Tab-separated table of C-alpha atoms and ligand atoms in Angstrom:
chain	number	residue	atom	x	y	z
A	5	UNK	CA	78.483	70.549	106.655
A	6	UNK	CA	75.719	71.714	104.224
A	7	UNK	CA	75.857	75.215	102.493
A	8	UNK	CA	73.870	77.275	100.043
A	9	UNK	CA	76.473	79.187	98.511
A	10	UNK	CA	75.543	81.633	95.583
A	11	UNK	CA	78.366	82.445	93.609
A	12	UNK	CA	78.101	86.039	91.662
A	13	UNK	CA	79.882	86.232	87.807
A	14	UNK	CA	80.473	82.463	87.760
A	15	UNK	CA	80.112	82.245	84.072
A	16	UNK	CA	82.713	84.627	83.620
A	17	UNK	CA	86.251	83.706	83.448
A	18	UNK	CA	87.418	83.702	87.449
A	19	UNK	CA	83.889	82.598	88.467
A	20	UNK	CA	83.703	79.961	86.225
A	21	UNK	CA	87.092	78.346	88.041
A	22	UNK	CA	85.464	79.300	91.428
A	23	UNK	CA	82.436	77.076	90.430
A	24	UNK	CA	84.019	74.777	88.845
A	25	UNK	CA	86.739	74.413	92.332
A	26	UNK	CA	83.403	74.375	94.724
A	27	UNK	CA	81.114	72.090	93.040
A	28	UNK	CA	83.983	69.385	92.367
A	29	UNK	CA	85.218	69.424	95.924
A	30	UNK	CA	82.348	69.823	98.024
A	31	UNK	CA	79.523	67.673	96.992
A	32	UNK	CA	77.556	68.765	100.099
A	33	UNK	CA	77.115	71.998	99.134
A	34	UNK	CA	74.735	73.541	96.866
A	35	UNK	CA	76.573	75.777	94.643
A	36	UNK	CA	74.165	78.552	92.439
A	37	UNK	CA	76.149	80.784	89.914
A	38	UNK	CA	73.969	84.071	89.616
A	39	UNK	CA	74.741	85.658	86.705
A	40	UNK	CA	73.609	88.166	84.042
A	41	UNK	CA	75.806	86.839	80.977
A	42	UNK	CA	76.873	89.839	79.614
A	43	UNK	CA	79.537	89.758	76.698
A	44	UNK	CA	81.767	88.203	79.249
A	45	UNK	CA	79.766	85.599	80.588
A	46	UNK	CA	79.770	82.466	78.721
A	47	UNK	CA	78.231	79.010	80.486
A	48	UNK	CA	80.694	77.017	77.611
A	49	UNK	CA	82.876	78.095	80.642
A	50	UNK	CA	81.238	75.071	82.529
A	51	UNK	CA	80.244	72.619	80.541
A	52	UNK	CA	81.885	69.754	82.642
A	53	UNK	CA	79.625	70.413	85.521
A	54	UNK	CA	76.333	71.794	84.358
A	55	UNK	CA	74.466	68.402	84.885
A	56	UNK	CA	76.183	67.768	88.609
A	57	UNK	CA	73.201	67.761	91.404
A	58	UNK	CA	74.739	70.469	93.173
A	59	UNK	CA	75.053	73.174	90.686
A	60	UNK	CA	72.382	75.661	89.517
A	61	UNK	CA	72.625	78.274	87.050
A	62	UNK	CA	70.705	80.974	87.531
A	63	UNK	CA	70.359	84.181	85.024
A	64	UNK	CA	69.879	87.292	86.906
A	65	UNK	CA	71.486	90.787	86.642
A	66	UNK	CA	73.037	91.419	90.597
A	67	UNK	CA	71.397	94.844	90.120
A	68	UNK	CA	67.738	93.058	89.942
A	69	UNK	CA	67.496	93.601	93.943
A	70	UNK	CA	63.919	92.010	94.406
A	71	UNK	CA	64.965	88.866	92.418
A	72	UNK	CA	68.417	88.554	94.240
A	73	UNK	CA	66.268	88.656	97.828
A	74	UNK	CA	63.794	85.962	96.982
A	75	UNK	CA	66.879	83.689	95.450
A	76	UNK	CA	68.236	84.024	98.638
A	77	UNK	CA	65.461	83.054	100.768
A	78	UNK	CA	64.052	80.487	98.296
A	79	UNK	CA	67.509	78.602	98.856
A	80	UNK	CA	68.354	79.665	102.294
A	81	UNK	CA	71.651	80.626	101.146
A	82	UNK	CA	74.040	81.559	104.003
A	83	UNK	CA	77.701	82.235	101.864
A	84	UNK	CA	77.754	84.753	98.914
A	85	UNK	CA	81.357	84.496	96.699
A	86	UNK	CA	80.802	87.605	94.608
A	87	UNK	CA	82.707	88.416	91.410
A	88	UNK	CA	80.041	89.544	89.168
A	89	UNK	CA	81.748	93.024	87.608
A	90	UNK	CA	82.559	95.219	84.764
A	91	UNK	CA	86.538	94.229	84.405
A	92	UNK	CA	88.131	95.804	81.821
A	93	UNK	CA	89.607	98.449	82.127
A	94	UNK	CA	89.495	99.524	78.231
A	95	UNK	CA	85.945	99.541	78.615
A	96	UNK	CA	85.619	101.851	81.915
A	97	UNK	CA	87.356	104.202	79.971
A	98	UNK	CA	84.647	104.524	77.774
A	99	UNK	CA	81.776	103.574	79.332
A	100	UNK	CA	82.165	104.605	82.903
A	101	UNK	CA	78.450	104.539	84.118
A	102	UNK	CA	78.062	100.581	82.974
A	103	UNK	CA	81.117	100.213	85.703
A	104	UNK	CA	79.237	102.387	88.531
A	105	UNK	CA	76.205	100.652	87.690
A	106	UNK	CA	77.220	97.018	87.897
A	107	UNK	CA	80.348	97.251	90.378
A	108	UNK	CA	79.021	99.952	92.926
A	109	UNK	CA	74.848	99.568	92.534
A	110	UNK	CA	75.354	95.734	92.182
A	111	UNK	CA	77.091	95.328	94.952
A	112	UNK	CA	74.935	97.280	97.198
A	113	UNK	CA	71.986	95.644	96.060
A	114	UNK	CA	73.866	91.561	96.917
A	115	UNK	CA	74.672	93.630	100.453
A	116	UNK	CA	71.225	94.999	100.879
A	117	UNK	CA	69.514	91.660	99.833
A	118	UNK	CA	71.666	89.583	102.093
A	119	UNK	CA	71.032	91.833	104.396
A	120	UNK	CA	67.471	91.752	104.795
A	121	UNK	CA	66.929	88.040	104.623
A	122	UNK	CA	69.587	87.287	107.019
A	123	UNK	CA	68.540	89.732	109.445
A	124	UNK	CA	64.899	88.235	109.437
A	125	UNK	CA	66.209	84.808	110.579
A	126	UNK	CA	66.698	83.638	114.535
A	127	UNK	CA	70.101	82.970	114.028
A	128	UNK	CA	71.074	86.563	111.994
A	129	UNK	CA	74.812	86.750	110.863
A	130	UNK	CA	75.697	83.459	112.913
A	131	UNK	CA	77.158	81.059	109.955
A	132	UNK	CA	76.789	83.149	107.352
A	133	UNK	CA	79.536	84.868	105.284
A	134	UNK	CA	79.776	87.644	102.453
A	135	UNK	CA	82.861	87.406	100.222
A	136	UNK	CA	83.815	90.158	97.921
A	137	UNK	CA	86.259	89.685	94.824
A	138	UNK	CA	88.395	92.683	94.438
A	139	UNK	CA	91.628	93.933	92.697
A	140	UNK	CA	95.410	95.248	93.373
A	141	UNK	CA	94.125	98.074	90.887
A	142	UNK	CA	92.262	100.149	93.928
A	143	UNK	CA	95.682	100.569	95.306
A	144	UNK	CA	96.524	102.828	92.356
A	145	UNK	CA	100.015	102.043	90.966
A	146	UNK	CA	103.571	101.623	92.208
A	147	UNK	CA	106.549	103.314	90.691
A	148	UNK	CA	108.866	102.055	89.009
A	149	UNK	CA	112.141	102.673	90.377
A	150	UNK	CA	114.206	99.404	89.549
A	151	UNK	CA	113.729	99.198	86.016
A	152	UNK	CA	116.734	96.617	86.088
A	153	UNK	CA	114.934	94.811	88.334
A	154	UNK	CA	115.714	93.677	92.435
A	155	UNK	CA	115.540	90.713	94.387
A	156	UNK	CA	111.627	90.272	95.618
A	157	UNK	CA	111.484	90.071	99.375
A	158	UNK	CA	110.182	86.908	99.096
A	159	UNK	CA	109.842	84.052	96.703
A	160	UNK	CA	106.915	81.853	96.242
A	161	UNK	CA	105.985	78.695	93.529
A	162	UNK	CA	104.831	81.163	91.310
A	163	UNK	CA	108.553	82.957	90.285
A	164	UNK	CA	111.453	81.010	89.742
A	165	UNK	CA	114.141	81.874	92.250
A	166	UNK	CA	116.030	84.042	89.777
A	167	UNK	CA	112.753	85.994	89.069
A	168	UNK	CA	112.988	90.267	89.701
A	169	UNK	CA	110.858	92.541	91.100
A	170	UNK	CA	110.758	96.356	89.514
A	171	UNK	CA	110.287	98.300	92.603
A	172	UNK	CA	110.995	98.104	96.257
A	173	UNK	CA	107.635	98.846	97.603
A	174	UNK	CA	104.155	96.529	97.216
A	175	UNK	CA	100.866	96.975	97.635
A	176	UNK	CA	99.882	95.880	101.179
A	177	UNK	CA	96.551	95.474	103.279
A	178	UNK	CA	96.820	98.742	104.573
A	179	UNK	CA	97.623	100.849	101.847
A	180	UNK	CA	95.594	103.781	101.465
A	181	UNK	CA	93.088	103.621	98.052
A	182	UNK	CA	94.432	105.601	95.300
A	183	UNK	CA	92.078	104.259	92.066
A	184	UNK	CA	92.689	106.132	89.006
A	185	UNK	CA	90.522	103.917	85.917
A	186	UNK	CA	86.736	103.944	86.028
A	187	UNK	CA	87.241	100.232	86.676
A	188	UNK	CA	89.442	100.717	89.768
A	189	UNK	CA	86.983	103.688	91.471
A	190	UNK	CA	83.800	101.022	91.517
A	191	UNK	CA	85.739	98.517	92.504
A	192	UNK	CA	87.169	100.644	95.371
A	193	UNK	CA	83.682	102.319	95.807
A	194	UNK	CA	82.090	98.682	96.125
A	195	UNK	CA	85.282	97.571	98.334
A	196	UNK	CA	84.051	100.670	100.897
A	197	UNK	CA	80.350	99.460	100.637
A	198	UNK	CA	81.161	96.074	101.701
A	199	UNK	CA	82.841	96.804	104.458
A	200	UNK	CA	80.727	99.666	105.538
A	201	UNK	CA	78.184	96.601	106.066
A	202	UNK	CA	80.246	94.902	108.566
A	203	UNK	CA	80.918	98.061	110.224
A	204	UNK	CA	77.269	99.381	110.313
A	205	UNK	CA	75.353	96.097	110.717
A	206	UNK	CA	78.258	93.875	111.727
A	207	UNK	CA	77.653	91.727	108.266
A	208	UNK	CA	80.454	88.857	108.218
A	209	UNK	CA	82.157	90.171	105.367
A	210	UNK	CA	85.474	89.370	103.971
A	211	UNK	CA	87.932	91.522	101.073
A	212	UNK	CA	90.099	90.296	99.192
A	213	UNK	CA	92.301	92.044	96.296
A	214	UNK	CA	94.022	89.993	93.730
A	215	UNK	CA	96.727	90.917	91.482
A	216	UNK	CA	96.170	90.127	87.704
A	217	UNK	CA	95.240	86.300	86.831
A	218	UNK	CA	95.681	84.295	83.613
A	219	UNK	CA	94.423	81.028	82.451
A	220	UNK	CA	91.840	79.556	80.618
A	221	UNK	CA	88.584	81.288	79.606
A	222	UNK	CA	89.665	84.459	80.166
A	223	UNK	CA	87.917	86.871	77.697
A	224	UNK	CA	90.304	87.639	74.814
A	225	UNK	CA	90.331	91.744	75.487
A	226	UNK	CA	92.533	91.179	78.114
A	227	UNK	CA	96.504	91.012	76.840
A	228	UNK	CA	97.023	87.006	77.224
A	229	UNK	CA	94.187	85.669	75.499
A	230	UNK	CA	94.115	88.545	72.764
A	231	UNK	CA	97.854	88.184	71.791
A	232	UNK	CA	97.868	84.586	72.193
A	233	UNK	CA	95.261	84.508	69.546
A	234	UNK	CA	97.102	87.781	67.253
A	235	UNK	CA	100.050	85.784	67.163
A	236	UNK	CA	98.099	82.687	65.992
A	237	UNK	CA	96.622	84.900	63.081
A	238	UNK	CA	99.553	86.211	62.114
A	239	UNK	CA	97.254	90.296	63.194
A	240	UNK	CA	99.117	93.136	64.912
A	241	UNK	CA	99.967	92.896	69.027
A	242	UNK	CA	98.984	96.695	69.919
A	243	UNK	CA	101.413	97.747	73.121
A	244	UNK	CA	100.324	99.979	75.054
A	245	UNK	CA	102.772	102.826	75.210
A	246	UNK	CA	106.591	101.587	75.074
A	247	UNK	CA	105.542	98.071	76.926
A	248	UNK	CA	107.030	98.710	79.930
A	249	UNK	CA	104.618	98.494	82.601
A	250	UNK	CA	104.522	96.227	84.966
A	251	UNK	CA	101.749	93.462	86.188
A	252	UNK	CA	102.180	90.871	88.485
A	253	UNK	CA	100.458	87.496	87.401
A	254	UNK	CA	99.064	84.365	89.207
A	255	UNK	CA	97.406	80.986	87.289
A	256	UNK	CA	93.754	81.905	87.598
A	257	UNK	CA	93.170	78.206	89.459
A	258	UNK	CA	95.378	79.361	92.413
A	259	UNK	CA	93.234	82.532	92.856
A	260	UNK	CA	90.060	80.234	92.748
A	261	UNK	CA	92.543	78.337	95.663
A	262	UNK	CA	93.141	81.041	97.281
A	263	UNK	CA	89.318	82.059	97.564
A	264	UNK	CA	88.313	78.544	98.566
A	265	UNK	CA	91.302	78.688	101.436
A	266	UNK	CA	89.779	82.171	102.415
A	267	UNK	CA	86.120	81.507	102.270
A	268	UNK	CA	86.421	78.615	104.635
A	269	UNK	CA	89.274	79.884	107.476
A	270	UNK	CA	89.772	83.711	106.962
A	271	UNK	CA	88.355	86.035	109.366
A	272	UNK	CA	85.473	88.168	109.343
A	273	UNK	CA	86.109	91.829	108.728
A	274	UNK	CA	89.787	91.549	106.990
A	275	UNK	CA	91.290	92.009	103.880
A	276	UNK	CA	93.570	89.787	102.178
A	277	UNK	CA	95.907	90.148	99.208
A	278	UNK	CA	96.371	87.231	97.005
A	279	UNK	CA	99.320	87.176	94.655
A	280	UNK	CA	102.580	85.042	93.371
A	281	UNK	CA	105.425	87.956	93.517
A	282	UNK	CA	105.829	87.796	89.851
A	283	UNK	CA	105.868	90.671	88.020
A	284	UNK	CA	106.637	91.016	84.219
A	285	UNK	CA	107.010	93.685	82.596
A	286	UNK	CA	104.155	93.966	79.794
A	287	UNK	CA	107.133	93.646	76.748
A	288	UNK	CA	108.747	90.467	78.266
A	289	UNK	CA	105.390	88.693	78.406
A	290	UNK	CA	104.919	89.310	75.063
A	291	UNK	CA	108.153	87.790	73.598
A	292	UNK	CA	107.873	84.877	75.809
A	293	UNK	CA	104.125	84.385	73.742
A	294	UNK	CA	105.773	85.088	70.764
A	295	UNK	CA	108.426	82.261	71.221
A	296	UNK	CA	105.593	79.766	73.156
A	297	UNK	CA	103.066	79.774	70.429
A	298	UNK	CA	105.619	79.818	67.643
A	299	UNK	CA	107.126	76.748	68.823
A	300	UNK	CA	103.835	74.560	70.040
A	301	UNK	CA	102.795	75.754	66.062
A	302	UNK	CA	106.122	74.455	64.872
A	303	UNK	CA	106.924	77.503	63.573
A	304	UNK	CA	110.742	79.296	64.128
A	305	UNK	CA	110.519	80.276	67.306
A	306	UNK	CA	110.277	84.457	67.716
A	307	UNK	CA	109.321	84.634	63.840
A	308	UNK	CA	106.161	86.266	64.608
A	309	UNK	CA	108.530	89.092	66.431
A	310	UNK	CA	107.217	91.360	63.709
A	311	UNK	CA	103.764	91.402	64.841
A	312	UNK	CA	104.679	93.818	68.132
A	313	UNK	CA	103.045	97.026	67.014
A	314	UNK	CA	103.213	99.556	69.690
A	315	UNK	CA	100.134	101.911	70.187
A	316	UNK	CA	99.176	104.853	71.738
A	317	UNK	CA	99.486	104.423	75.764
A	318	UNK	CA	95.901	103.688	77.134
A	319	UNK	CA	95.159	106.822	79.139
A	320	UNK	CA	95.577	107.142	82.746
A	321	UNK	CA	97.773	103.792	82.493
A	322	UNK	CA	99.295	102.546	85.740
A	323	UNK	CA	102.914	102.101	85.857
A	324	UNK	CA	103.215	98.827	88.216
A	325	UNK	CA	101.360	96.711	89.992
A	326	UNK	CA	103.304	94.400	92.520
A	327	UNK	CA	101.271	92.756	95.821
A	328	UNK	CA	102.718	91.444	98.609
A	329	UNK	CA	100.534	88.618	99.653
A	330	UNK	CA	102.519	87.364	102.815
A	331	UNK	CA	99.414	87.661	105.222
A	332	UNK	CA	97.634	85.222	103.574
A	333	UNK	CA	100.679	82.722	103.011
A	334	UNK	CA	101.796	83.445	107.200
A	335	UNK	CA	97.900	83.195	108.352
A	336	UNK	CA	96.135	80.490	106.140
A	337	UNK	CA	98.950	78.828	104.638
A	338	UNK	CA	98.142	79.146	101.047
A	339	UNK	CA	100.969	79.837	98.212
A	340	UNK	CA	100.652	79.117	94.459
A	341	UNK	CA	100.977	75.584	93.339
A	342	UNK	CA	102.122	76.593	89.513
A	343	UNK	CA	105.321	78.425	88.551
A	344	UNK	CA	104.716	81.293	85.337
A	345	UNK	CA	106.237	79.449	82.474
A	346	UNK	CA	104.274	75.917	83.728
A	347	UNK	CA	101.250	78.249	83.995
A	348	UNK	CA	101.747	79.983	80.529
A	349	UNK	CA	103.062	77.148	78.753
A	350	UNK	CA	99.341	75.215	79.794
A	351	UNK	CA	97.495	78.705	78.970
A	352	UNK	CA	98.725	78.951	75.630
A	353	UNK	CA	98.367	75.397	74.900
A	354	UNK	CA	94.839	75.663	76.317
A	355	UNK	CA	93.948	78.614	73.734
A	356	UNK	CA	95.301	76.626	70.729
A	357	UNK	CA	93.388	73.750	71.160
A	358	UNK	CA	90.158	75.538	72.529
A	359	UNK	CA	90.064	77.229	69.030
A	360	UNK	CA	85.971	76.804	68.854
A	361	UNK	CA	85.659	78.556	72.060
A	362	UNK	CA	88.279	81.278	70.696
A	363	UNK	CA	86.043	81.508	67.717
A	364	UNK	CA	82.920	81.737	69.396
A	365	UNK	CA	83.539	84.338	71.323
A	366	UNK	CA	85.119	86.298	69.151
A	367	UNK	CA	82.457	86.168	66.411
A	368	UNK	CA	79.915	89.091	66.070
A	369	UNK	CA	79.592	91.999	68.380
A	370	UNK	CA	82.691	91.522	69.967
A	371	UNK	CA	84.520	91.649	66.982
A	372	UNK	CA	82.873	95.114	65.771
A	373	UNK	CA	84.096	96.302	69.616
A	374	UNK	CA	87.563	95.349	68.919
A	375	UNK	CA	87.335	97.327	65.565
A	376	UNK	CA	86.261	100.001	66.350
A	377	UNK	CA	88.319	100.584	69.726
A	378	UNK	CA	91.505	100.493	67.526
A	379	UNK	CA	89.869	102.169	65.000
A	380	UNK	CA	90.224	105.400	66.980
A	381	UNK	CA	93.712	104.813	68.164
B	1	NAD	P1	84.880	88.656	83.692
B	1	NAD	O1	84.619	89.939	83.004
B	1	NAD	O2	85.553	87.547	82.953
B	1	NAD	O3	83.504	88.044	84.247
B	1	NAD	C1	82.535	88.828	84.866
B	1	NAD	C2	81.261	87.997	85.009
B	1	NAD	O4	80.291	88.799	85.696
B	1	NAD	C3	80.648	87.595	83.677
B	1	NAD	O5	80.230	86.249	83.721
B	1	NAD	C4	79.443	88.522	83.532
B	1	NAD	O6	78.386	87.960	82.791
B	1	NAD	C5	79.064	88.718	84.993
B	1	NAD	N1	78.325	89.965	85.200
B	1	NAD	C6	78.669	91.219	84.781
B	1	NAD	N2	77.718	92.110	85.126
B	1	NAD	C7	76.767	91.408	85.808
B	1	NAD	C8	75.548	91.767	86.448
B	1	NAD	N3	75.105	93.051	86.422
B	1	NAD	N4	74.836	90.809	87.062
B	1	NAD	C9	75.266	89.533	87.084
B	1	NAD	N5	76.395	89.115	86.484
B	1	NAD	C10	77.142	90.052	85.856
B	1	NAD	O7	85.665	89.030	85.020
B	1	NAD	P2	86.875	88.289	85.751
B	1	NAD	O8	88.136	88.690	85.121
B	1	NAD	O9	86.526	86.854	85.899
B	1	NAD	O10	86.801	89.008	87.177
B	1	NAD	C11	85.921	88.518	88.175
B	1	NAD	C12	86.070	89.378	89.414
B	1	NAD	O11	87.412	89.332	89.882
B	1	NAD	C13	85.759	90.854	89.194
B	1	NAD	O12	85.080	91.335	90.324
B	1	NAD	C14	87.122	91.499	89.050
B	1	NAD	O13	87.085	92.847	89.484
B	1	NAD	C15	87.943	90.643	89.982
B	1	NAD	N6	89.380	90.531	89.654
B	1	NAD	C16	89.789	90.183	88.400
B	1	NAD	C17	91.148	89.998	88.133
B	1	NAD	C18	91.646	89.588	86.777
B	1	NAD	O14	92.846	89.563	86.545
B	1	NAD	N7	90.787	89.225	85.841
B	1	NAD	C19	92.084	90.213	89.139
B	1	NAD	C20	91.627	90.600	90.418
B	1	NAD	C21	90.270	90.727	90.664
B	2	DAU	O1	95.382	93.772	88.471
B	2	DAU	C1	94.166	93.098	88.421
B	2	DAU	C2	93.397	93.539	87.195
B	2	DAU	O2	94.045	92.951	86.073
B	2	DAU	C3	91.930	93.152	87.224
B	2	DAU	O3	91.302	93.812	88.285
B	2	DAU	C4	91.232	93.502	85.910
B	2	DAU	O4	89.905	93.042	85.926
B	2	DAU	C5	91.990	92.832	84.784
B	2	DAU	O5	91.416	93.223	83.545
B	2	DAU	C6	93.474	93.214	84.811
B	2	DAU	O6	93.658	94.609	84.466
B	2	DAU	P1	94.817	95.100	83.476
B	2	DAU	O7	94.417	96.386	82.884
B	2	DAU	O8	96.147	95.019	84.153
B	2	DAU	O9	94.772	93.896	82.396
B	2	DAU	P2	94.851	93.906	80.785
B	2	DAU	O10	94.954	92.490	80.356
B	2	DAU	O11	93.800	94.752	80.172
B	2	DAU	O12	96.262	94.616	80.512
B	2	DAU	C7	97.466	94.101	81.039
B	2	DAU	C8	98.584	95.057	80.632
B	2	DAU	O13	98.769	94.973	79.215
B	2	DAU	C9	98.288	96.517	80.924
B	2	DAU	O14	99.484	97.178	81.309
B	2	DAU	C10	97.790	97.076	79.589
B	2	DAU	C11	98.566	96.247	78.575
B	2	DAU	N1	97.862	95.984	77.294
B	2	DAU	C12	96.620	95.454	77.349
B	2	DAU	C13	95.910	95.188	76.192
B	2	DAU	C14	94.525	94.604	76.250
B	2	DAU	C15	98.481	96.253	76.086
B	2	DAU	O15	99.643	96.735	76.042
B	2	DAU	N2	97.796	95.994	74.926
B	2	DAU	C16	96.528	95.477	74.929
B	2	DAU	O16	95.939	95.282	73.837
């Protein structure tokens, strides 16, 4: 079958797997990537598929309502994949109204424009699907009470069997919203817009939130691409606090998976949670970066030990983040196809020979950011 699918943020790091997943595997469809390329989007991101006949990029901020209407009726697009979103949490911190403004106004505006156009045609909603990318962060944070660690419920690819959880309870579909970053309020604010469009206008819209991904392209503010990096440079590894929080991680090409899975078979009006029940704690990451890029530089592995520097705690920090993802793995069959040390050992060989793109992204601007931020810590 034939779509028009735009995708929103697709030059950022997620998107740029989601395009890259959708215009490789379904040559039928016509795949545009709407986005604004802030400081996070980067088309490099997709140079092996920018001259395929069924991808378009298209510049455009998601808040630019008028312009997001007319792309939609000038390509008679009937799926939207959106991403497009301030997603660091750092930076909601200090620039909260950027976040509002792209992850609650921006969304509105993709709902409102889809809206409109597929409201005005005979067929309405029929076919058509809206698909908003959202995060385990809205669900606030879990304690954590096992800081020995305890057997997950259940084990997927993405943990070895050994592999701990640090808390008995998990974020689940129908969890209450308890945000507490600038990041996490838009997102949830956004989360509520979307589906108060299914509930007001019956809109096909799907959620889904997804715990925190790594891979390539990922912007190097987040903690595996910066430290990966640090440690090659021989610079400082700023922990947050004493190191001890928690994430729970998932290769970034089984989230764009996951979305493909979802996009095609889940149903309207639910919310999935995507994730690999593998959580680290922050400090254990780091060694095992410390050891991985020591030894693929063939130096002693866990000289660089030295570089750990720990900083003051980023404020409002959550504790843990753990999501249990067995509704999507009972209902649409998906699980992770990588375990975490195939996944980081790739990652961090990806980053060390993708220097140039290390470089050119860090060059400029960026750098004066990442100055300045811990400048003032
Ligand atoms: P990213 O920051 O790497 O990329 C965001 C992209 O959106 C960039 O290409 C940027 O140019 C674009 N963009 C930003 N503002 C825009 C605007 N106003 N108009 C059009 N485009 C705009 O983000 P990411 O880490 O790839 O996250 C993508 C989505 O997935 C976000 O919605 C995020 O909340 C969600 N998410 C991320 C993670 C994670 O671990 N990174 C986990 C769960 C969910
Ligand atoms: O959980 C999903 C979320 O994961 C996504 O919604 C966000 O878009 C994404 O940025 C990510 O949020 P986090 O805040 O968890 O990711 P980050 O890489 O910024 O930080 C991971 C952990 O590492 C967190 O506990 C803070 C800590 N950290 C981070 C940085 C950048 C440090 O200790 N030092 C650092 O320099």
């Amino acid at each position: 079958m034939k779509r028009n699918i735009i995708i929103t943020g697709g030059a950022g790091f997620i998107g740029s797997h989601v395009v890259r997943l959708f215009v490789n595997k379904y040559p039928e469809y016509n795949i545009i990537n709407l986005d604004k390329l802030t400081y996070a989007g980067n088309l490099a991101n997709l140079k092996d598929i920018e001259d395929k006949p069924n991808y378009k990029f298209v510049k455009m901020d998601i808040c630019d309502f008028e312009g997001v209407l007319k792309l939609m009726q000038d390509n008679h697009v009937d799926g939207i994949i959106h991403l497009a979103a301030e997603s660091h949490v750092d930076r909601s911190i200090k620039d909260p109204f950027t976040f509002a403004q792209t992850n609650v106004m921006g969304t509105l505006s993709m709902l409102q424009a889809a809206k409109l156009y597929w409201e005005s045609l005979p067929e309405k909603w029929e076919g058509k699907r809206f698909y908003h990318i959202s995060t385990d962060e809205v669900y606030g944070a879990l304690e954590l009470t096992h800081p020995e660690g305890v057997k997950p419920p259940f084990s997927t690819k993405a943990s070895s069997d050994q592999h701990l959880a640090y808390g008995e309870k998990f974020f689940t579909e129908d969890l209450k919203y308890q945000p507490h970053s600038p990041y996490s309020a838009a997102k949830a604010s956004s989360d509520h817009f979307v589906r108060a469009f299914h509930d007001t206008y019956g809109m096909p819209t799907i959620v889904t939130n997804c715990s925190n991904n790594y891979g390539p392209y990922q912007f190097p503010e987040k903690l595996i691409p910066l430290f990966i990096n640090n440690i090659r440079h021989r610079k400082p590894l700023p922990v947050y606090g004493k190191g001890e929080n928690v994430r729970d991680w998932l290769y970034v090409v089984d989230h764009a998976r996951a979305i493909d899975t979802i996009f095609h078979q889940g149903k309207v009006a639910e919310t999935y949670n995507i994730g690999g029940f593998n959580e680290w704690k922050n400090i254990d990451i780091i060694h095992v970066l410390i050891n991985t890029v020591d030894r693929l530089l063939g130096r002693k592995e866990g000289e660089d030990m030295d570089l750990i520097t720990y900083v003051t705690d980023r404020a409002g920090h959550d504790m843990r983040y753990a999501i249990d993802s067995t509704k999507l793995q009972r209902e649409l069959g998906w699980e992770p196809s990588l375990q975490f040390e195939e996944g980081i050992e790739l990652t961090v060989k990806w980053y060390l020979d993708n220097q140039e793109w290390m470089d050119n992204v860090t060059s400029g601007d960026y750098m004066k950011y990442y100055e300045d931020m811990y400048a003032n810590r």
